[in-house]
Every structure is written in C-alpha cells, then in structure tokens.
PDB file of C-alpha atoms in Angstrom:
ATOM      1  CA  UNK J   1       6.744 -33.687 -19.318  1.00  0.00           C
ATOM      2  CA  UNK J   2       4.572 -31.812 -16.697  1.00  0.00           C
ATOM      3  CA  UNK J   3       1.460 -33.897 -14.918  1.00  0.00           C
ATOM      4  CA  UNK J   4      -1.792 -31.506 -16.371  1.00  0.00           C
ATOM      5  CA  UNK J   5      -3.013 -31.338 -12.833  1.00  0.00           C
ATOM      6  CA  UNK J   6       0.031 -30.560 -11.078  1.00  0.00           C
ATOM      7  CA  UNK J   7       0.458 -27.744 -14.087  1.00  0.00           C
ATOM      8  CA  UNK J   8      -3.170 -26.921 -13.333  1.00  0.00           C
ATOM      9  CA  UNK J   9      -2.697 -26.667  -9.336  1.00  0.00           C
ATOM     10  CA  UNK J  10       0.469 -24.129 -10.168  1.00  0.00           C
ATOM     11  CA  UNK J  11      -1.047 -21.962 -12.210  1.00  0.00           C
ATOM     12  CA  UNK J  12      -3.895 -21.802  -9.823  1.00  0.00           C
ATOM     13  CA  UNK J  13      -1.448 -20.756  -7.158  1.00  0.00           C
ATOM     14  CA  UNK J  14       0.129 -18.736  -9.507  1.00  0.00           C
ATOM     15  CA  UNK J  15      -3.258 -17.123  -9.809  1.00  0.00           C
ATOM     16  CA  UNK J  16      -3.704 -16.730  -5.676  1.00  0.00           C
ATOM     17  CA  UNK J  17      -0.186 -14.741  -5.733  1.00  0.00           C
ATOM     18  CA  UNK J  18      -1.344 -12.531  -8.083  1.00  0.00           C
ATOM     19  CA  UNK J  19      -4.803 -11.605  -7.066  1.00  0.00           C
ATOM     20  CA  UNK J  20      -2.929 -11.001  -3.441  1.00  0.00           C
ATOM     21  CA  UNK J  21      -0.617  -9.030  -5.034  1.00  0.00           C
ATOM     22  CA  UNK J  22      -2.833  -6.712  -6.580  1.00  0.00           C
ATOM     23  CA  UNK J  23      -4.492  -6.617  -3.206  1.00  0.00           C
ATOM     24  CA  UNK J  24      -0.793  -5.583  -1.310  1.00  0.00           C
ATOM     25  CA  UNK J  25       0.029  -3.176  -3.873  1.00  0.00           C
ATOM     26  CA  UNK J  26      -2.919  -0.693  -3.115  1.00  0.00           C
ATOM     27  CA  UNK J  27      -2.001  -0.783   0.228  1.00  0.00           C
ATOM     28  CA  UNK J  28       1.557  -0.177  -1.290  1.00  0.00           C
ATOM     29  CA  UNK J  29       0.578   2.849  -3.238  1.00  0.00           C
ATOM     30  CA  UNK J  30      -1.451   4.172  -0.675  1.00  0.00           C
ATOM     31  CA  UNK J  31       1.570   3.944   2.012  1.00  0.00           C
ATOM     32  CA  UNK J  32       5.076   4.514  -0.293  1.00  0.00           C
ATOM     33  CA  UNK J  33       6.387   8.076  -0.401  1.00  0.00           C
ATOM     34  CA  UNK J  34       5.495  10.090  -3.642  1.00  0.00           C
ATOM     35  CA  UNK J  35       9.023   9.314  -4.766  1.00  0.00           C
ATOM     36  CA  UNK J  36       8.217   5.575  -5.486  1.00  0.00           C
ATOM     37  CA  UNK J  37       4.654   5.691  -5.886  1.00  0.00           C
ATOM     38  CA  UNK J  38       5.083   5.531  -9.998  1.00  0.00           C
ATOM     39  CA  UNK J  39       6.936   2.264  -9.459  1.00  0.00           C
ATOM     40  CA  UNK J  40       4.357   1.016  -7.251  1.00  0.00           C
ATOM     41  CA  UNK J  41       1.581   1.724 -10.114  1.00  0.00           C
ATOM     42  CA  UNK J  42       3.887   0.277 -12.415  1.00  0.00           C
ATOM     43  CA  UNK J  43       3.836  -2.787 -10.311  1.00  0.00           C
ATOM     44  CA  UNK J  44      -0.121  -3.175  -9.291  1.00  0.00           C
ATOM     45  CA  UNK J  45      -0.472  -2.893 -13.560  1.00  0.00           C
ATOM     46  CA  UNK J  46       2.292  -5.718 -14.485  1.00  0.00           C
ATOM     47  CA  UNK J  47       0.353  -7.616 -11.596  1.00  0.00           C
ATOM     48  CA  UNK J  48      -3.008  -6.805 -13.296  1.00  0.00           C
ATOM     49  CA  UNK J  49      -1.978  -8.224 -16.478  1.00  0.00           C
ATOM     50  CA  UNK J  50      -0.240 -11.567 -14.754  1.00  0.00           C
ATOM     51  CA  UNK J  51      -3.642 -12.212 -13.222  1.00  0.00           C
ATOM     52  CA  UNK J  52      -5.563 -11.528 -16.544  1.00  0.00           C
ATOM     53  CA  UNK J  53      -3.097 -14.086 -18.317  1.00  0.00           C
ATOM     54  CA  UNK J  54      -3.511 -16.550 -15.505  1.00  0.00           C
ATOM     55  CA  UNK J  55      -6.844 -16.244 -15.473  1.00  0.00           C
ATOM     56  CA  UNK J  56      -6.784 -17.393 -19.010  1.00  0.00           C
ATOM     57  CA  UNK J  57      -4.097 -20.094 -18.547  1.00  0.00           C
ATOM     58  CA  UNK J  58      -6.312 -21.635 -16.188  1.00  0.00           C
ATOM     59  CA  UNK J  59      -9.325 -22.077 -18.793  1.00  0.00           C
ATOM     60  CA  UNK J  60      -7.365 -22.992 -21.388  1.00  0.00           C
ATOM     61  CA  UNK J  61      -6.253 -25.915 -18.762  1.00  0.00           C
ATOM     62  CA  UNK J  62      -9.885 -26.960 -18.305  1.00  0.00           C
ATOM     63  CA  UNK J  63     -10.033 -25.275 -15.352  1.00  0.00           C
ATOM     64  CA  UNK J  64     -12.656 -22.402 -13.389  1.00  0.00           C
ATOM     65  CA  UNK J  65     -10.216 -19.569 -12.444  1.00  0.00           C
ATOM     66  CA  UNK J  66      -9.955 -19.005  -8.287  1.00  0.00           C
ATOM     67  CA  UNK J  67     -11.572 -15.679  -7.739  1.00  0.00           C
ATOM     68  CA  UNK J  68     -10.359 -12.802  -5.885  1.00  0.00           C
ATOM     69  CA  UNK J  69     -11.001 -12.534  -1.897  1.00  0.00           C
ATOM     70  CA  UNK J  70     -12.527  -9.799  -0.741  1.00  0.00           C
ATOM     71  CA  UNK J  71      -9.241  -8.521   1.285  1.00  0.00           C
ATOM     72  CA  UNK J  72      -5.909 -10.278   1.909  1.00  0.00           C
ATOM     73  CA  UNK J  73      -4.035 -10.430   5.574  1.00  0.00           C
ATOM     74  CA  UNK J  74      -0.865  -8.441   5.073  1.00  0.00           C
ATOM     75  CA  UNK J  75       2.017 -10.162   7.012  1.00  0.00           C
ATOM     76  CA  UNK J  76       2.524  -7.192   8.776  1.00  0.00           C
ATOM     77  CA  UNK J  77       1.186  -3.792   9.373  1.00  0.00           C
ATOM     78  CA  UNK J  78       2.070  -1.036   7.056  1.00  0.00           C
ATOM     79  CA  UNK J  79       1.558   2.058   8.929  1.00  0.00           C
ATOM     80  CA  UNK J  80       4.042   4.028   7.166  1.00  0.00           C
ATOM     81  CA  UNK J  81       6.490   4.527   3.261  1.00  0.00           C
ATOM     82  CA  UNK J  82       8.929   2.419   5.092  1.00  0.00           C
ATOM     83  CA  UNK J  83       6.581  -0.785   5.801  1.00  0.00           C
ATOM     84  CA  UNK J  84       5.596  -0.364   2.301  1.00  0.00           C
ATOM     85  CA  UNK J  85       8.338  -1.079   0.385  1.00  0.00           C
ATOM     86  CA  UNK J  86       9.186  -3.923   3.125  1.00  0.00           C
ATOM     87  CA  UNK J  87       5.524  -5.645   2.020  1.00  0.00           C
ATOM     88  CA  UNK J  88       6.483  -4.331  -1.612  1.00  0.00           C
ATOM     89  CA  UNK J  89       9.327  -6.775  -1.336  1.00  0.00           C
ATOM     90  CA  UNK J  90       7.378  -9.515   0.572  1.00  0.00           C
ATOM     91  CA  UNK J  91       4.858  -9.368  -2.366  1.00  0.00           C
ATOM     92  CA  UNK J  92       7.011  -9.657  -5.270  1.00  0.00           C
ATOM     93  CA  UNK J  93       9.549 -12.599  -2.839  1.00  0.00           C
ATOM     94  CA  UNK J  94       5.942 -14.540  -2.557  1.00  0.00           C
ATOM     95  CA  UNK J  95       5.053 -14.112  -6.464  1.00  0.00           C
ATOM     96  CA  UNK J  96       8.972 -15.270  -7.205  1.00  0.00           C
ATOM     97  CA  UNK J  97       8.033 -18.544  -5.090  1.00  0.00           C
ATOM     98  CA  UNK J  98       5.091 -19.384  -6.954  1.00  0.00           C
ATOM     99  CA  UNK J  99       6.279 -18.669 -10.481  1.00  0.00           C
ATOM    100  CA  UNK J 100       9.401 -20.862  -9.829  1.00  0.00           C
ATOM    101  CA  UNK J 101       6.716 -23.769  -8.504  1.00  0.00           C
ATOM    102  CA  UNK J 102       5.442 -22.896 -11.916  1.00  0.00           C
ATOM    103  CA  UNK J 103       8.162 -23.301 -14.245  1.00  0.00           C
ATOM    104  CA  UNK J 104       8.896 -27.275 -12.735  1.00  0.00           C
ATOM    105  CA  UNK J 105       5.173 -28.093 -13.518  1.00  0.00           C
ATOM    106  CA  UNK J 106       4.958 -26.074 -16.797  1.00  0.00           C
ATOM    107  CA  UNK J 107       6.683 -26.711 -20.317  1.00  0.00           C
ATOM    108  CA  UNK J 108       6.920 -24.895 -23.521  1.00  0.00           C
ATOM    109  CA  UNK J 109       5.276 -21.593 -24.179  1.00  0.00           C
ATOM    110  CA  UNK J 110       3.866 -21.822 -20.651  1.00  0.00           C
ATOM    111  CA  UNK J 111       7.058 -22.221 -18.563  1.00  0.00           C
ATOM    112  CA  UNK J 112       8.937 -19.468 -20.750  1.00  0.00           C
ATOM    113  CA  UNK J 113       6.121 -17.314 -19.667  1.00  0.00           C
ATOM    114  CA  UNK J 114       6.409 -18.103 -15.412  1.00  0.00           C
ATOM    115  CA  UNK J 115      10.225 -18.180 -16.134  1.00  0.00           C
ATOM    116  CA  UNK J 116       9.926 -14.451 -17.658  1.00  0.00           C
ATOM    117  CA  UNK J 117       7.506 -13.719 -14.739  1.00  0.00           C
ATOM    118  CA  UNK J 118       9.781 -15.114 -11.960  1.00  0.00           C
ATOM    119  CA  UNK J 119      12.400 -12.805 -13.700  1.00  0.00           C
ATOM    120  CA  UNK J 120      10.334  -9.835 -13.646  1.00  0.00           C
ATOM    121  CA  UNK J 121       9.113 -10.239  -9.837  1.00  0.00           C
ATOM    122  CA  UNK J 122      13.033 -11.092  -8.892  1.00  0.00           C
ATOM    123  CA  UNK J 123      13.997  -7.425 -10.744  1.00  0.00           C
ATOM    124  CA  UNK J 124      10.983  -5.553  -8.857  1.00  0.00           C
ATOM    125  CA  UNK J 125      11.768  -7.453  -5.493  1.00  0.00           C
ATOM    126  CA  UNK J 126      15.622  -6.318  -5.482  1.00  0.00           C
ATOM    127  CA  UNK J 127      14.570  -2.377  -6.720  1.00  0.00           C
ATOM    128  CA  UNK J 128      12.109  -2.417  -3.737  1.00  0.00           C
ATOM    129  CA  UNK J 129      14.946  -4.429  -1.333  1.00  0.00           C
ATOM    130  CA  UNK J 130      17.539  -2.101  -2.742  1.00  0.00           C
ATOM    131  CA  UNK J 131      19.606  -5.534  -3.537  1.00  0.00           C
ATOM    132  CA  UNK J 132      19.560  -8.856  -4.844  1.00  0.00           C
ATOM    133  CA  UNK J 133      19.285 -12.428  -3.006  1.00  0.00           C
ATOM    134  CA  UNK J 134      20.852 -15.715  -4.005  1.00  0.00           C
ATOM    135  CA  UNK J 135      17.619 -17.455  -5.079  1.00  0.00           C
ATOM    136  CA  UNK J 136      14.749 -15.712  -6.247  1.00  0.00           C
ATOM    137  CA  UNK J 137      12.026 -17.722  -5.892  1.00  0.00           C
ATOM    138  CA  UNK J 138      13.491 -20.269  -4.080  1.00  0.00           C
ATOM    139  CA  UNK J 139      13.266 -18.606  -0.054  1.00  0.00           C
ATOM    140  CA  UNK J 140      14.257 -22.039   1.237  1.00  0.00           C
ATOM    141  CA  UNK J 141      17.604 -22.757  -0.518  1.00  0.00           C
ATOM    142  CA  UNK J 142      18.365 -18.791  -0.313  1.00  0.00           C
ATOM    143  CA  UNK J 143      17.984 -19.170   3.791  1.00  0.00           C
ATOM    144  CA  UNK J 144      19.772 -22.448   3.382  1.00  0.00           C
ATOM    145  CA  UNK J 145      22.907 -20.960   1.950  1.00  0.00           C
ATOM    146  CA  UNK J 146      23.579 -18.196   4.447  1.00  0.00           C
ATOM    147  CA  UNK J 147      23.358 -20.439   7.070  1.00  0.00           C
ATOM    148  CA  UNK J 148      25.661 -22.928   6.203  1.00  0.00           C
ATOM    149  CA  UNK J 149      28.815 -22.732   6.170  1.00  0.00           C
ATOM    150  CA  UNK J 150      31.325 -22.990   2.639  1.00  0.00           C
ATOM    151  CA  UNK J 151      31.755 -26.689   1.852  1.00  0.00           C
ATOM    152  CA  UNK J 152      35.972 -27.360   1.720  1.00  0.00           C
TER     153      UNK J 152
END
C-alpha cells in the first residue's frame, strides 16, 4: 500500500519530467532533421497529454499542480540534428526514471498508468538511441550492470 504523500511527491515529479519534456522537445523539433521531425511531434503531443493527466492526478491527490518554468537548462547544447536526438534520448531516459519512482509509490489504476508510461518513454528512448538498455528507468542499476563483472 503506497504512503499518499510519497504517491503525491511522485506524481509531482512525474509532473516536473513532463513539463521539462515538453520544454526539450521544441528544442528537439526545432534541431532534428526533417526525417525525424514527425516523431519528434509525435513525442512533444504524448508528452502534452502525460502532463495534462498529471496535472489531474495531482488534484485528485489533494494536491496544487507544480507549474511550468519559464525555460528548462538542457544538459547540453544542441546546436545541431545530431545533439537532438542525443537530448531526445536524455528526455525520454529522465521521464523513464521518474515514472519507475512512480510505479513503487503508486497502486491500482494509477501505477498501471506510470507503468504504461515508463513503457512508452523506454520505446521512444531506444527509437531515438537506435537501441535498447538493460533498465529503463532505472539509470543506476543499468550503469551498475555494465560495470560489474558476471557473478560465477
């Protein structure tokens, strides 16, 4: 059974990722070549509606719903198509995170919903990356096992 302010706190994070996201993907569709610029529209709307739903999550939790900054710092610059699908597939890695930090303090209709969205961010994160990683979601056991070495 999840702690109502832990499951509050998540979804509020939950929230952050996605208003950031949004943010990073107009600098994604103003940077990616016209060859993925569908899929990063495709993207910035899924994000859209994640926020929208979060948004909602968080009143029906009792909560006021974390606005939007005014910009976000990327983590790097993106000068160029290339940089853009690399913060393409920071963005959806970050989302993964916080989703996954959302289905341990979620149950029910709630945690199928951040499990589905985890799912969805894992998908777009290995289209952009162009392959899949261990642990989506989960950047510190994914690290983890490629540094240490198979257990006899």
């Amino acid at each position: 059974m999840s702690d109502s302010k832990d499951e509050l706190e998540a979804v509020q994070a939950a929230l952050g990722a996605e208003h950031a996201a949004v943010y990073g993907y107009g600098v994604v569709g103003g940077r990616t070549g016209e060859g993925r610029r569908a899929e990063a529209r495709t993207a910035y709307d899924a994000h859209r509606a994640r926020r929208d739903e979060l948004q909602r999550a968080v009143r029906d939790l009792g909560g006021e719903p974390e606005p939007s900054a005014a910009a976000y710092a990327l983590p790097f610059a993106v000068p160029d198509s290339a940089a853009a699908v690399r913060l393409a597939t920071e963005l959806e890695e970050r989302v993964a995170g916080v989703y996954a930090d959302l289905v341990r303090a979620s149950t029910g209709a709630r945690r199928r919903s951040a499990a589905e969205a985890l799912r969805e961010a894992a998908v777009r994160a290995a289209r952009w990356r162009g392959g899949s990683v261990t642990f989506p979601g989960l950047a510190e056991r994914a690290a983890g096992a490629a540094s240490e070495p198979p257990k006899a």
